[in-house]
XYZ file of C-alpha atoms in Angstrom:
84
model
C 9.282 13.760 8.660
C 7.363 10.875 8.825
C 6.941 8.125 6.118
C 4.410 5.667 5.171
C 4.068 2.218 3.727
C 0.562 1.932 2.302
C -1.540 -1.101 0.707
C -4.371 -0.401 -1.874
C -7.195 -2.747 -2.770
C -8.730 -2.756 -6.515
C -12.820 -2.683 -6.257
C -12.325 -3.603 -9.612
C -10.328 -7.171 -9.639
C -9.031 -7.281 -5.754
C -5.951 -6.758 -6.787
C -3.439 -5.283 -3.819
C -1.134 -2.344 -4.333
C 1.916 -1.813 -2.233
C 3.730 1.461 -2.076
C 5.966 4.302 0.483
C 5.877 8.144 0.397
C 6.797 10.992 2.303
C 3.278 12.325 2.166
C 0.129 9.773 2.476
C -1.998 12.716 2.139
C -0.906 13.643 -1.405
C 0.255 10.324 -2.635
C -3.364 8.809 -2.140
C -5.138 11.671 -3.483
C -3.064 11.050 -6.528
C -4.329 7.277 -6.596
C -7.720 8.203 -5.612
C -7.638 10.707 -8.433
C -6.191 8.329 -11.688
C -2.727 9.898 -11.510
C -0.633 6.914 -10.938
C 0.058 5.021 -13.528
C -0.043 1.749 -11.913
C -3.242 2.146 -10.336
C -5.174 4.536 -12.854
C -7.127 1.419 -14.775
C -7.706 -0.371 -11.079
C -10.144 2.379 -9.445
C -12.316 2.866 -7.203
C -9.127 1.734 -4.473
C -9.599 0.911 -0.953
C -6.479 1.872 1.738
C -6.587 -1.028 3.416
C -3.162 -0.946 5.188
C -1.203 2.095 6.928
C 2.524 1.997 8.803
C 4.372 5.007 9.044
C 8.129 4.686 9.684
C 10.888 7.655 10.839
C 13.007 7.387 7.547
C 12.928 6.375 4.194
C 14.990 3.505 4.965
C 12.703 1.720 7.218
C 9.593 2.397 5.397
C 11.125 0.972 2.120
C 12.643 -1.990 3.981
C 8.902 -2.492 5.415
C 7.644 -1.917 1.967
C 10.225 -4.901 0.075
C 9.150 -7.038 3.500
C 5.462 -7.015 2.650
C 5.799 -7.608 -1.282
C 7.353 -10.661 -0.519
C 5.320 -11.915 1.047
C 3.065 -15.076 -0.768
C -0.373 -14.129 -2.100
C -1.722 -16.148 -0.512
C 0.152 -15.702 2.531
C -0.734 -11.749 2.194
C -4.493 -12.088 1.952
C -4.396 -14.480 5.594
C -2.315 -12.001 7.009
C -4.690 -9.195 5.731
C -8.262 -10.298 7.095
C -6.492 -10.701 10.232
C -4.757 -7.204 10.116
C -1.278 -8.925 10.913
C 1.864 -8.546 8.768
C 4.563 -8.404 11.321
């Protein structure tokens, strides 16, 4: 199985999302649709990030990498596509 580490970008206020799943697929549908919680007040979202990992482990030691990152830090890294 393959798993994903996604980031999500508000429309509304720019603000980022970070998240891991099993299945992209279904997970963003359920952004895209106002099922998540977290997300439901923030739409329209934008994926603007994609990795996809061979275990659970990897994608949600990619996932704690990339929220710590600094905000600012982030945003460099994301115009220039570059957060390894």
């Amino acid at each position: 199985m393959a798993y994903s580490v996604y980031i999500l970008k508000s429309k509304i206020d720019g603000n980022l999302y970070i998240g891991q799943t099993e299945n992209i697929s279904r997970r963003l549908e359920a952004h895209f649709e106002g099922h998540v919680k977290s997300t439901k007040n923030r739409r329209p979202l934008t994926l603007v990030h994609i990795e996809h990992f061979d275990s659970r482990s990897e994608a949600m030691r990619r996932e704690k990498e990339i929220k710590r990152i600094s905000s600012k830090d982030f945003k460099r890294r994301l115009r220039k596509r570059s957060f390894g």
